[in-house]
């Protein structure tokens, strides 16, 4: 593939699709030919890649002939319908939807953590949910050094995690507020401007949301710890981009905050911003647009000797989605 | 005091002072005479109480003669300087600052929880920090029924918890954004609009903030559990009013979510909003202006049998500050 690969992006008009385009360009992914797909209502639109205009095509079963790598970020239903077609046509699929994440025959991969899981893939590789990626990145070095025993994760999730409609809703409500108008909620279940909503994805009978349960099952699969104790709370906040997670991590070994800081600082894809005296800690506005996940507020848990608290922030469109997908593809075409 | 009491409010121009005025009126507190105080720069301003205009006076050591109840919400330094003067002049002081909260001779009171602590007070009664009140309200019935063992509290705190300047900053930054201007941060350490800041109050060497340590020490004092294990994370979010807290509570007895819901629903000052299927759970915009604290998202902790997760929201200017102060005063003059 020295001369490059033929790439397809399904769901190119969405927030993750758009970011995937940008990252393929930034990272000089060896694209020989690019085809971009979306649902019927986006046909006729066009996207720009390396200065060229590429017209959006309607996704259909037969479009994947000749495609080497297909990025899917159009939702579970589209992935279920078209990913197997793409594989049969000879493509490898990097799927950002939740369709195949928990399928035992599909690797669920964060390249810095479990690239080895790619071996023996059967054509589809799944990328984890955005909140999972941001949370699992700092958990991995702690687990390797001290064996995780229990994790309590509490999130502050940006509206772009819900796609371009989420961004549009926060923007519109804020402008309505600025004009003194009534704020209207059409996409999120409640007003998100100047509010926080402890509800992302559907509720199960247990009282947990789909988003919370994804965090549990995906972290377990990625870390290969099927019984790891994880207690999740996921919350939408009026932030445009970058998810923040407050994490309490209990380990078998007593690592302590100094060792944890060293582990975070030396793990690929993580950066340590932990200088409270200089008001320096990760925040969404500082991390938006960055490739790495940023960890700060590392401190001893006052309530348990073998536990620490920390705060991790990641751009959920980049590391939480598109970047991880492109990194996976880079490994696949190597 | 059948004919009413003489009331002083120190810090009347602040967010809590203004709310105290409103609540005294709403609850028909038996005010015979009202005197309102603030720092020099507010002298000349006036406030309205029951339709009357009351001029703001400069606070000074000798102003408390004849005052029966003095509400202090002007900050620790003012409380330290003037509260003992007010007591010597014969007043009882209800202090909303942190000046006396941890003083062993001063009761720290949330009326629904530990009104008994008022007995034998020596003139000053302290009210807890806003986040403490919102968090400790649901902890109390759990503790009584099952003995708390460990609490992990993660907050989403409104800007008005930082006073009128905090409100003004979020408002100004949002309007700057709406006009396409650069947002300027002058009050909070970083931009708060469309951001979250994991930093409230000053940092200690341990890496914890003053706000976090207040939560630990105050909850312990109120519940009379000096060794209760508490792990706090406090975060500012771009919400105008009402603090939200995600709480993980481990108890000695296995209560389970159903029993916990009953306990919350029957505790005075708490209301249960926990119908996820109807998208019904507490949120800042729904709780702003309410007197009670609202609990929802009650669920079994997936990682520990004797623990539950829940979400509590309270208007931190009302129950988290002014209302609790007025309730304390009602008990004191009874």
XYZ file of C-alpha atoms in Angstrom:
668
model
C 0.000 0.000 0.000
C 2.970 2.277 -0.560
C 0.952 4.398 -2.930
C -1.777 4.879 -0.393
C -5.171 3.495 0.449
C -8.726 4.164 -0.597
C -10.602 5.581 2.356
C -14.345 5.823 2.927
C -16.011 7.867 5.646
C -19.599 6.957 6.439
C -21.306 9.739 8.378
C -18.977 12.427 7.063
C -21.330 15.298 7.815
C -21.466 14.534 11.545
C -19.185 15.996 14.199
C -16.963 12.892 14.316
C -16.921 12.519 10.522
C -15.809 16.121 10.103
C -13.079 15.675 12.698
C -11.954 12.421 11.043
C -11.446 14.315 7.770
C -9.384 16.961 9.554
C -7.226 14.403 11.359
C -6.559 12.310 8.243
C -5.188 15.495 6.707
C -3.223 16.602 9.788
C -1.586 13.220 10.259
C -0.855 12.801 6.537
C -2.729 9.523 6.440
C -1.789 7.952 3.079
C -5.081 8.589 1.317
C -4.929 7.599 -2.358
C -8.610 8.146 -2.898
C -11.369 9.420 -0.613
C -15.074 8.678 -0.752
C -17.478 10.248 1.680
C -20.947 9.006 2.538
C -23.918 10.170 4.503
C -27.660 9.703 4.613
C -29.899 10.761 1.756
C -30.553 14.263 3.062
C -26.855 15.173 2.867
C -26.387 14.008 -0.708
C -25.400 16.958 -2.857
C -23.328 18.511 -0.072
C -19.569 18.441 -0.424
C -16.580 18.346 1.915
C -13.056 19.623 1.429
C -10.027 17.384 1.795
C -6.482 18.642 1.109
C -7.978 21.470 -0.907
C -10.102 19.197 -3.088
C -13.875 19.162 -3.061
C -15.348 15.723 -2.477
C -19.054 15.225 -3.062
C -21.115 13.409 -0.455
C -22.612 10.185 -1.757
C -25.586 8.284 -0.380
C -24.419 5.235 1.531
C -25.637 1.981 -0.036
C -24.699 -1.708 0.155
C -22.643 -1.755 -3.047
C -20.539 1.397 -2.561
C -17.589 -0.233 -0.787
C -15.964 -1.907 -3.798
C -12.283 -0.948 -3.836
C -12.353 0.672 -0.389
C -9.423 -0.313 1.846
C -10.378 1.436 5.089
C -13.896 2.553 6.010
C -14.507 4.835 8.994
C -18.063 4.542 10.300
C -19.498 7.304 12.493
C -23.117 7.390 11.352
C -24.699 5.603 14.294
C -25.313 1.975 15.229
C -28.050 1.234 12.715
C -25.914 2.326 9.774
C -22.933 0.357 11.067
C -25.013 -2.775 11.512
C -26.418 -2.439 8.011
C -23.315 -1.477 6.067
C -20.174 -2.502 7.971
C -20.531 -6.213 7.057
C -21.013 -5.173 3.402
C -17.835 -3.135 3.535
C -15.947 -6.081 5.032
C -17.294 -8.423 2.355
C -16.136 -5.931 -0.276
C -12.616 -6.224 1.170
C -12.429 -3.163 3.415
C -11.407 -3.042 7.023
C -13.979 -1.124 9.072
C -13.079 1.224 11.921
C -16.411 1.618 13.669
C -17.091 4.545 16.000
C -20.647 3.439 16.769
C -21.620 1.176 19.639
C -22.866 -1.542 17.243
C -19.978 -3.985 17.619
C -18.126 -2.822 20.712
C -19.242 -5.652 22.952
C -19.161 -8.315 20.208
C -16.587 -10.856 21.450
C -15.264 -11.324 17.904
C -14.610 -7.599 17.463
C -11.564 -5.931 19.030
C -12.359 -2.759 21.018
C -9.197 -0.741 20.724
C -7.463 2.311 22.150
C -4.061 2.098 20.427
C -1.980 3.253 23.419
C -3.642 0.608 25.594
C -4.461 -2.569 23.690
C -3.130 -2.440 20.123
C -2.414 -6.159 20.523
C -6.178 -6.802 20.405
C -6.127 -5.934 16.695
C -4.420 -9.220 15.894
C -6.801 -11.649 14.266
C -9.541 -9.087 13.705
C -12.244 -10.204 11.299
C -12.653 -6.988 9.366
C -14.344 -4.796 11.956
C -12.510 -2.953 14.713
C -14.568 -0.961 17.192
C -13.566 2.282 18.892
C -14.880 2.914 22.403
C -17.365 5.556 23.442
C -15.854 9.024 23.971
C -16.237 9.035 27.755
C -14.732 5.558 27.948
C -11.611 6.657 26.077
C -11.043 9.756 28.212
C -11.533 7.713 31.393
C -9.587 4.588 30.452
C -6.465 6.436 29.280
C -5.262 7.325 32.814
C -6.676 4.112 34.279
C -4.346 1.954 32.166
C -1.006 3.025 33.705
C -2.542 2.838 37.198
C -3.793 -0.661 36.466
C -0.433 -1.816 35.104
C 1.423 -0.462 38.118
C -1.028 -1.263 40.900
C -3.976 -3.425 39.676
C -7.245 -1.520 39.744
C -9.716 -2.673 42.339
C -12.557 -0.139 42.073
C -13.242 2.954 39.979
C -15.817 5.684 40.603
C -16.157 7.941 37.564
C -18.280 11.088 37.433
C -18.405 12.953 34.132
C -18.921 16.479 32.834
C -19.705 15.896 29.149
C -19.697 18.442 26.342
C -22.644 18.901 24.003
C -20.632 17.970 20.912
C -20.511 14.442 22.339
C -24.144 14.362 21.212
C -23.200 15.514 17.705
C -23.676 18.722 15.758
C -27.299 18.968 16.951
C -26.050 19.196 20.519
C -23.699 22.039 19.620
C -26.466 23.807 17.725
C -28.837 23.476 20.685
C -26.427 25.011 23.204
C -25.609 27.786 20.744
C -29.260 28.540 19.991
C -30.371 28.498 23.638
C -27.505 30.768 24.659
C -28.329 33.251 21.895
C -32.004 33.124 22.896
C -30.963 33.948 26.466
C -28.761 36.815 25.260
C -31.722 38.274 23.341
C -34.009 37.881 26.346
C -36.074 35.190 24.614
C -37.427 31.941 26.025
C -34.972 29.079 25.572
C -36.392 26.138 23.634
C -35.229 22.528 24.089
C -35.673 20.344 21.026
C -32.724 17.949 21.106
C -31.678 17.338 24.712
C -34.473 16.287 27.105
C -34.187 19.631 28.946
C -32.587 23.055 28.538
C -28.799 22.611 28.554
C -27.696 26.268 28.608
C -26.956 27.291 32.225
C -28.009 23.833 33.383
C -26.578 20.347 33.909
C -28.513 17.210 32.912
C -27.708 13.902 34.695
C -29.020 11.885 31.783
C -27.143 10.754 28.655
C -28.601 7.979 26.491
C -31.558 5.835 27.625
C -32.331 4.666 31.148
C -32.288 0.971 32.013
C -34.433 -0.528 34.781
C -31.396 -0.424 37.062
C -31.561 3.375 36.957
C -28.304 3.604 35.003
C -28.134 5.200 31.578
C -26.766 3.593 28.441
C -23.839 6.013 28.606
C -23.005 4.877 32.135
C -23.211 1.196 31.257
C -21.045 1.701 28.171
C -18.364 3.095 30.437
C -18.521 0.011 32.662
C -18.544 -2.661 29.973
C -16.093 -0.965 27.616
C -13.462 -0.175 30.268
C -13.657 -3.800 31.386
C -13.191 -5.085 27.826
C -10.308 -2.716 27.004
C -8.407 -3.433 30.230
C -9.272 -7.146 30.010
C -10.647 -7.024 33.551
C -14.132 -8.515 33.162
C -14.970 -8.114 36.846
C -13.489 -4.682 37.555
C -15.746 -2.783 39.952
C -16.834 0.473 38.295
C -19.427 2.949 39.529
C -20.407 5.509 36.853
C -22.350 8.783 36.789
C -22.504 10.652 33.475
C -23.762 14.217 33.208
C -24.179 16.667 30.316
C -22.838 20.181 30.951
C -23.059 23.388 28.876
C -19.596 23.061 27.354
C -19.091 22.859 23.592
C -16.147 20.451 23.334
C -14.060 18.218 25.635
C -15.295 15.841 28.298
C -14.057 16.045 31.894
C -14.172 13.125 34.323
C -13.590 13.145 38.077
C -12.126 9.737 38.874
C -11.610 7.936 42.158
C -9.357 4.924 41.581
C -8.619 2.269 44.188
C -5.707 -0.062 43.493
C -4.344 -3.190 45.151
C -0.937 -1.584 45.523
C -0.627 1.694 47.377
C 0.639 3.967 44.592
C 0.055 7.384 46.110
C -0.288 10.650 44.186
C 3.436 11.165 43.427
C 3.807 7.782 41.758
C 0.481 8.261 39.986
C 1.708 11.594 38.579
C 4.838 9.898 37.228
C 2.740 7.159 35.666
C 0.395 9.647 34.011
C 3.237 11.865 32.766
C 5.032 8.993 31.080
C 2.052 7.284 29.440
C 1.720 7.923 25.687
C -1.302 10.052 24.866
C -1.528 11.486 28.381
C -0.166 14.778 29.662
C 0.071 15.923 33.249
C -1.147 19.445 34.084
C -1.016 19.470 37.830
C 0.298 22.718 39.242
C -2.541 23.936 41.418
C -0.445 26.777 42.877
C -0.295 28.204 39.337
C -4.045 27.565 38.781
C -2.965 24.949 36.276
C -5.210 21.921 35.819
C -7.028 20.565 32.780
C -10.241 22.279 31.659
C -12.418 21.878 28.554
C -11.499 25.271 27.054
C -7.790 24.460 27.381
C -8.016 20.905 26.037
C -10.366 21.520 23.083
C -8.415 20.830 19.881
C -5.657 18.880 21.662
C -4.810 15.286 20.773
C -3.767 14.120 24.235
C -5.842 13.617 27.370
C -4.794 15.866 30.245
C -4.691 14.791 33.886
C -4.539 17.011 36.946
C -5.813 17.438 40.497
C -4.012 14.206 41.411
C -4.347 13.676 45.143
C -4.510 11.035 47.834
C -8.053 9.886 48.576
C -8.659 11.090 52.132
C -11.074 8.246 52.752
C -9.031 5.210 51.681
C -5.270 4.531 51.758
C -4.956 2.735 48.409
C -6.959 5.220 46.385
C -6.326 8.470 44.567
C -8.559 11.137 43.080
C -7.789 12.783 39.769
C -9.405 14.826 37.005
C -8.981 13.993 33.328
C -10.080 16.053 30.327
C -10.010 14.988 26.681
C -11.311 16.423 23.429
C -14.008 13.838 22.847
C -14.187 14.550 19.116
C -10.444 13.966 18.717
C -8.962 11.460 21.202
C -12.482 10.459 22.261
C -13.469 9.559 18.709
C -11.862 10.540 15.396
C -8.207 10.522 16.447
C -8.485 7.101 18.050
C -10.174 5.843 14.878
C -7.390 7.182 12.663
C -4.738 5.781 15.021
C -6.402 2.381 14.733
C -6.394 2.676 10.939
C -2.697 3.590 10.975
C -1.971 0.371 12.838
C -4.156 -1.623 10.463
C -2.442 -0.423 7.282
C 1.066 -0.709 8.722
C -40.657 38.757 71.788
C -44.338 38.542 70.863
C -44.135 41.944 69.223
C -41.194 40.847 67.088
C -37.438 41.146 67.069
C -34.916 43.639 65.844
C -32.990 42.095 62.981
C -29.648 43.132 61.506
C -28.226 41.849 58.223
C -24.507 42.334 57.718
C -23.580 41.931 54.066
C -27.045 42.818 52.811
C -25.901 43.743 49.301
C -24.439 40.281 48.617
C -26.246 37.365 47.010
C -26.926 35.667 50.363
C -27.894 38.942 52.063
C -30.417 39.709 49.345
C -31.876 36.220 49.587
C -32.041 36.488 53.393
C -34.166 39.648 53.040
C -36.501 37.854 50.633
C -36.850 34.792 52.868
C -37.503 36.821 56.044
C -40.383 38.390 54.171
C -41.668 35.134 52.634
C -41.619 33.281 55.952
C -43.155 36.191 57.864
C -40.246 36.261 60.262
C -41.419 38.511 63.125
C -39.284 41.543 62.260
C -40.086 44.493 64.514
C -37.243 46.550 63.143
C -34.676 45.928 60.421
C -31.186 47.362 60.082
C -29.012 46.509 57.123
C -25.253 46.823 56.918
C -22.553 46.519 54.317
C -19.072 47.785 53.623
C -18.363 51.454 53.087
C -18.791 51.362 49.314
C -22.440 50.281 49.610
C -23.406 53.009 52.073
C -26.065 55.215 50.516
C -27.685 52.280 48.733
C -31.045 51.094 49.986
C -32.943 47.816 50.092
C -36.671 47.143 50.131
C -38.319 45.084 52.861
C -42.094 44.591 52.988
C -42.497 47.617 50.775
C -40.369 49.859 52.957
C -37.054 51.334 51.923
C -34.243 50.602 54.337
C -30.967 52.484 53.943
C -27.709 50.561 54.029
C -25.485 51.585 56.931
C -21.765 51.075 57.280
C -21.035 48.209 59.637
C -19.113 49.307 62.746
C -18.422 47.901 66.207
C -21.108 49.919 67.968
C -24.049 49.399 65.623
C -25.486 46.279 67.262
C -27.108 47.905 70.303
C -30.692 46.748 70.513
C -30.289 44.077 67.824
C -31.820 40.702 68.743
C -30.758 38.608 65.740
C -27.866 39.458 63.417
C -27.379 37.565 60.152
C -23.794 37.743 58.920
C -23.001 37.015 55.269
C -20.200 39.457 54.550
C -17.277 37.033 54.646
C -15.032 35.617 57.340
C -13.066 38.761 58.114
C -16.206 40.797 58.810
C -17.663 38.009 60.946
C -14.483 37.726 62.987
C -14.386 41.463 63.556
C -18.043 42.193 64.276
C -19.817 39.012 65.391
C -18.290 39.105 68.921
C -19.329 42.770 69.158
C -22.881 41.869 68.215
C -22.929 39.115 70.845
C -21.596 41.479 73.496
C -24.348 43.930 72.551
C -26.880 41.198 73.317
C -27.619 39.847 69.845
C -27.539 36.253 68.734
C -25.468 35.892 65.557
C -26.372 33.562 62.696
C -23.106 33.414 60.768
C -23.022 32.296 57.151
C -19.256 32.755 56.841
C -16.679 30.067 57.531
C -15.190 32.046 60.441
C -16.667 30.023 63.301
C -17.854 26.810 61.695
C -15.122 24.599 63.072
C -14.910 26.376 66.464
C -15.794 23.649 68.992
C -17.766 26.175 71.060
C -19.955 27.195 68.116
C -22.816 24.983 66.932
C -22.828 24.263 63.180
C -26.475 23.732 62.397
C -28.780 22.498 59.668
C -32.155 22.648 61.457
C -33.582 19.423 59.962
C -30.458 17.529 61.048
C -29.032 18.818 64.314
C -31.260 21.491 65.850
C -30.291 19.986 69.215
C -26.798 21.427 68.756
C -28.243 24.908 69.339
C -28.660 24.180 73.015
C -26.110 26.008 75.098
C -24.871 28.189 72.248
C -22.755 31.130 73.326
C -24.208 33.748 71.049
C -22.875 32.625 67.681
C -24.419 29.884 65.579
C -22.696 28.951 62.325
C -24.380 27.803 59.123
C -22.470 25.348 56.928
C -21.067 26.032 53.493
C -23.605 25.766 50.661
C -22.198 22.554 49.186
C -22.076 20.977 52.620
C -25.760 21.665 53.221
C -26.875 20.256 49.863
C -24.728 17.153 50.385
C -25.457 16.487 54.056
C -29.248 16.722 53.728
C -29.637 13.321 52.009
C -26.706 11.821 53.929
C -28.485 12.285 57.261
C -31.387 9.836 56.714
C -28.976 7.300 55.199
C -26.711 7.623 58.212
C -29.569 7.242 60.693
C -30.866 4.142 58.920
C -27.626 2.459 57.939
C -24.537 4.188 59.455
C -22.416 5.878 56.804
C -19.054 4.277 56.188
C -17.659 6.251 53.221
C -18.892 9.100 51.035
C -17.551 10.201 47.646
C -19.016 13.565 46.646
C -18.451 15.253 43.275
C -20.038 18.665 42.784
C -21.351 20.837 39.970
C -21.494 24.288 41.584
C -23.309 27.365 40.340
C -21.584 30.725 39.943
C -23.854 32.452 42.466
C -22.159 30.330 45.110
C -19.274 32.739 44.543
C -21.559 35.742 45.050
C -22.968 38.430 42.778
C -19.574 38.849 41.096
C -19.732 35.235 39.966
C -23.160 35.771 38.439
C -21.989 38.958 36.771
C -18.946 37.190 35.306
C -20.941 34.351 33.723
C -23.469 36.853 32.386
C -20.783 39.148 30.948
C -18.755 36.347 29.354
C -21.858 34.843 27.780
C -22.918 38.194 26.337
C -19.368 38.730 25.043
C -19.586 35.344 23.321
C -22.983 36.211 21.828
C -21.522 39.424 20.385
C -18.517 37.552 19.005
C -16.147 39.301 21.422
C -13.279 37.825 23.423
C -14.420 36.603 26.816
C -12.581 38.203 29.722
C -12.032 36.495 33.080
C -11.642 38.890 36.000
C -13.244 37.083 38.937
C -12.868 33.325 38.492
C -9.343 32.056 37.761
C -10.392 31.085 34.208
C -13.266 31.603 31.789
C -16.376 29.994 33.266
C -18.792 30.357 30.308
C -18.802 27.088 28.297
C -16.174 25.670 30.662
C -15.893 23.821 33.970
C -13.255 24.749 36.563
C -12.134 22.076 39.076
C -11.013 24.718 41.545
C -13.095 26.487 44.214
C -11.345 28.346 47.038
C -7.595 28.021 47.672
C -5.447 24.921 47.222
C -3.769 23.271 50.214
C -0.518 21.310 49.946
C -2.552 18.106 49.888
C -3.949 19.149 46.508
C -7.434 19.630 47.929
C -9.202 22.977 47.807
C -10.656 24.860 50.749
C -14.121 24.112 49.380
C -13.383 20.390 49.349
C -11.988 20.389 52.880
C -14.975 22.392 54.156
C -17.213 19.629 52.862
C -15.212 17.007 54.758
C -14.900 18.791 58.096
C -18.390 20.297 58.136
C -20.242 17.088 57.236
C -18.310 15.320 60.004
C -19.234 17.997 62.549
C -22.929 18.152 61.574
C -23.376 14.362 61.600
C -21.207 14.040 64.724
C -19.048 11.467 62.953
C -15.520 12.845 63.411
C -13.907 9.985 61.498
C -16.354 9.583 58.613
C -14.437 8.775 55.414
C -15.258 11.447 52.818
C -13.619 11.950 49.433
C -14.539 15.314 47.845
C -14.177 16.893 44.403
C -15.730 20.341 43.888
C -16.127 21.906 40.467
C -17.557 25.206 39.218
C -19.938 24.925 36.256
C -21.603 27.601 34.086
C -24.944 27.515 35.912
C -26.382 30.605 37.589
C -28.065 29.103 40.655
C -28.335 25.720 42.420
C -25.554 23.289 43.212
C -25.698 19.652 42.093
C -23.741 16.863 43.773
C -23.181 13.291 42.570
C -22.877 11.203 45.729
C -21.664 7.677 46.293
C -22.598 6.584 49.822
C -21.452 3.354 51.445
C -23.266 2.285 54.600
C -22.745 -0.455 57.175
C -26.253 -1.758 56.575
C -27.291 -2.764 53.089
C -30.094 -0.260 52.437
C -30.505 -0.592 48.678
C -32.046 2.012 46.386
C -35.711 1.339 47.275
C -35.184 1.872 50.973
C -32.976 4.881 50.240
C -35.763 6.421 48.141
C -38.219 5.985 51.031
C -35.736 7.566 53.418
C -35.152 10.549 51.135
C -38.862 11.042 50.437
C -39.779 11.157 54.108
C -36.977 13.399 55.353
C -38.005 17.018 56.036
C -36.453 19.442 53.575
C -35.822 16.741 50.975
C -37.954 15.829 47.988
C -37.583 12.803 45.734
C -37.671 13.366 41.977
C -36.714 9.993 40.629
C -38.750 8.973 37.623
C -36.131 8.448 34.932
C -38.668 6.979 32.497
C -40.374 10.401 32.530
C -37.013 12.226 32.250
C -37.652 13.434 35.779
C -34.618 14.021 37.981
C -33.348 17.128 39.765
C -31.552 19.796 37.740
C -30.386 23.328 38.584
C -32.964 25.082 36.381
C -35.787 23.112 38.037
C -34.565 23.581 41.608
C -33.612 27.278 41.460
C -35.941 29.183 43.771
C -37.064 26.056 45.664
C -36.641 25.681 49.414
C -36.094 21.926 49.490
C -33.189 19.836 48.218
C -34.164 17.398 45.480
C -32.807 13.866 45.149
C -32.932 11.603 42.134
C -30.966 9.050 40.098
C -30.993 6.771 43.149
C -29.420 3.461 42.194
C -27.459 0.535 43.513
C -23.704 1.018 43.261
C -22.631 -1.622 40.733
C -19.223 -1.886 42.352
C -20.103 -2.427 46.011
C -23.106 -4.150 47.654
C -23.625 -1.722 50.553
C -23.435 1.448 48.513
C -25.792 3.572 46.469
C -25.330 6.389 43.996
C -27.599 9.406 43.934
C -27.797 12.974 42.665
C -28.894 15.887 44.834
C -29.612 19.465 43.784
C -30.300 22.424 46.055
C -30.653 26.164 45.578
C -27.453 27.145 47.326
C -28.624 30.707 47.981
C -31.784 29.451 49.703
C -31.375 26.060 51.463
C -27.615 26.283 50.977
C -27.399 29.628 52.750
C -30.138 32.162 53.519
C -33.014 29.775 54.208
C -30.972 27.660 56.592
C -29.891 30.866 58.362
C -33.484 32.048 58.767
C -34.577 28.572 59.929
C -31.837 28.686 62.570
C -33.047 32.133 63.671
C -36.630 30.841 63.902
C -35.475 28.156 66.312
C -33.437 30.667 68.305
C -36.318 33.084 68.883
C -38.874 30.359 69.592
